[in-house]
Amino acid sequence: GKVGMHHGLSYHLHHAHMDGMLHSNVTITCCRKRILSLLAALPILVATFVAASRVHDNMHHPADVAAGTIIGIGCAFFAHGLWYPSIYSGFSGYPLQTALEMLQERSVQYADRDLVL
């Protein structure tokens, strides 16, 4: 017969497979924020590398790179403000339209509660 076989895999191979899956799952779950943080920082790192290389190759003056960085950061804040509330808001992470709808629902709930009291 099939001694040591479990669902078509040998006993040791099956447990190694399951341990590997569990370890991968725990690692991905625990490190998800770290990975997302690195992915979010990637455009900033690339922009920094490009800016430093342009200055190093004498293609741009450092003041030009600094001005471009300030303009880029300002445009990013402006564009973010068009679609999302402040990062310090309780609605941070929600699109502005959704945040406004949630705020209206809260005000209706408070108004209903005040009418009951």
Coordinates of C-alpha atoms in Angstrom, one line a residue:
G1 CA 0.0 0.0 0.0
K2 CA 0.8 3.7 0.2
V3 CA 2.6 4.0 3.6
G4 CA 3.2 7.6 4.6
M5 CA 1.0 9.0 1.8
H6 CA -1.5 11.8 2.5
H7 CA -3.7 13.1 -0.3
G8 CA -1.3 12.2 -3.0
L9 CA 1.7 13.9 -1.4
S10 CA 4.2 12.2 0.8
Y11 CA 3.7 12.9 4.5
H12 CA 6.8 15.1 4.8
L13 CA 6.2 17.0 1.6
H14 CA 2.6 17.7 2.6
H15 CA 3.7 19.2 6.0
A16 CA 6.5 21.2 4.4
H17 CA 4.0 22.5 1.9
M18 CA 1.5 23.4 4.6
D19 CA 4.2 25.0 6.8
G20 CA 5.5 27.0 3.9
M21 CA 1.9 28.3 3.1
L22 CA 1.4 29.2 6.8
H23 CA 4.7 31.0 7.1
S24 CA 4.0 32.9 3.8
N25 CA 0.6 33.9 5.0
V26 CA 1.8 35.1 8.4
T27 CA 4.7 37.0 6.8
I28 CA 2.4 38.7 4.2
T29 CA -0.1 39.6 6.9
C30 CA 2.5 40.9 9.3
C31 CA 4.5 42.8 6.7
R32 CA 1.7 44.1 4.6
K33 CA 2.0 47.6 6.0
R34 CA 5.7 47.6 5.6
I35 CA 5.4 46.5 2.0
L36 CA 2.7 49.1 1.3
S37 CA 4.9 51.7 2.9
L38 CA 7.8 50.8 0.7
L39 CA 5.6 50.8 -2.4
A40 CA 4.2 54.2 -1.4
A41 CA 7.8 55.6 -1.0
L42 CA 9.0 54.2 -4.3
P43 CA 8.0 57.2 -6.4
I44 CA 9.7 59.5 -3.9
L45 CA 12.8 57.4 -4.0
V46 CA 12.8 57.3 -7.8
A47 CA 12.3 61.1 -8.0
T48 CA 15.1 61.7 -5.6
F49 CA 17.4 59.4 -7.6
V50 CA 16.6 61.2 -10.8
A51 CA 17.0 64.6 -9.3
A52 CA 20.4 63.7 -7.7
S53 CA 21.6 62.2 -11.0
R54 CA 20.6 65.3 -13.0
V55 CA 22.6 67.5 -10.6
H56 CA 25.5 65.1 -10.5
D57 CA 25.7 65.0 -14.4
N58 CA 25.5 68.9 -14.4
M59 CA 22.3 68.8 -16.4
H60 CA 20.5 71.0 -13.8
H61 CA 21.4 73.4 -11.1
P62 CA 20.6 72.4 -7.5
A63 CA 18.3 75.4 -7.2
D64 CA 16.3 74.2 -10.3
V65 CA 15.9 70.8 -8.7
A66 CA 14.8 72.3 -5.4
A67 CA 12.3 74.6 -7.1
G68 CA 10.9 71.6 -9.1
T69 CA 10.6 69.6 -5.9
I70 CA 8.7 72.4 -4.1
I71 CA 6.3 72.8 -7.2
G72 CA 5.8 69.0 -7.3
I73 CA 5.0 68.8 -3.6
G74 CA 2.6 71.7 -3.9
C75 CA 0.8 70.1 -6.9
A76 CA 0.5 66.8 -5.1
F77 CA -1.1 68.5 -2.0
F78 CA -3.5 70.4 -4.3
A79 CA -4.5 67.3 -6.3
H80 CA -5.0 65.3 -3.1
G81 CA -7.2 68.1 -1.7
L82 CA -9.4 67.9 -4.8
W83 CA -10.4 64.3 -4.2
Y84 CA -9.7 63.5 -0.5
P85 CA -10.2 65.2 2.8
S86 CA -7.2 66.2 5.0
I87 CA -5.0 63.3 6.2
Y88 CA -5.7 64.7 9.8
S89 CA -9.5 64.3 9.3
G90 CA -11.5 61.5 10.7
F91 CA -12.5 60.7 7.1
S92 CA -8.9 60.3 5.9
G93 CA -8.6 57.6 3.3
Y94 CA -12.1 58.0 2.0
P95 CA -12.8 59.9 -1.3
L96 CA -14.2 63.3 -0.6
Q97 CA -17.7 62.5 -2.0
T98 CA -18.0 59.4 0.3
A99 CA -16.7 61.5 3.3
L100 CA -19.4 64.1 2.6
E101 CA -22.1 61.5 2.4
M102 CA -20.9 59.9 5.7
L103 CA -20.9 63.4 7.3
Q104 CA -24.5 64.0 6.1
E105 CA -25.6 60.6 7.5
R106 CA -24.1 61.5 10.8
S107 CA -25.8 64.8 11.0
V108 CA -29.2 63.2 10.1
Q109 CA -28.6 60.6 12.9
Y110 CA -27.8 63.4 15.4
A111 CA -30.8 65.4 14.3
D112 CA -33.1 62.3 14.7
R113 CA -31.6 61.7 18.1
D114 CA -32.2 65.3 19.2
L115 CA -35.8 65.0 18.1
V116 CA -36.3 61.9 20.3
L117 CA -34.8 63.5 23.3

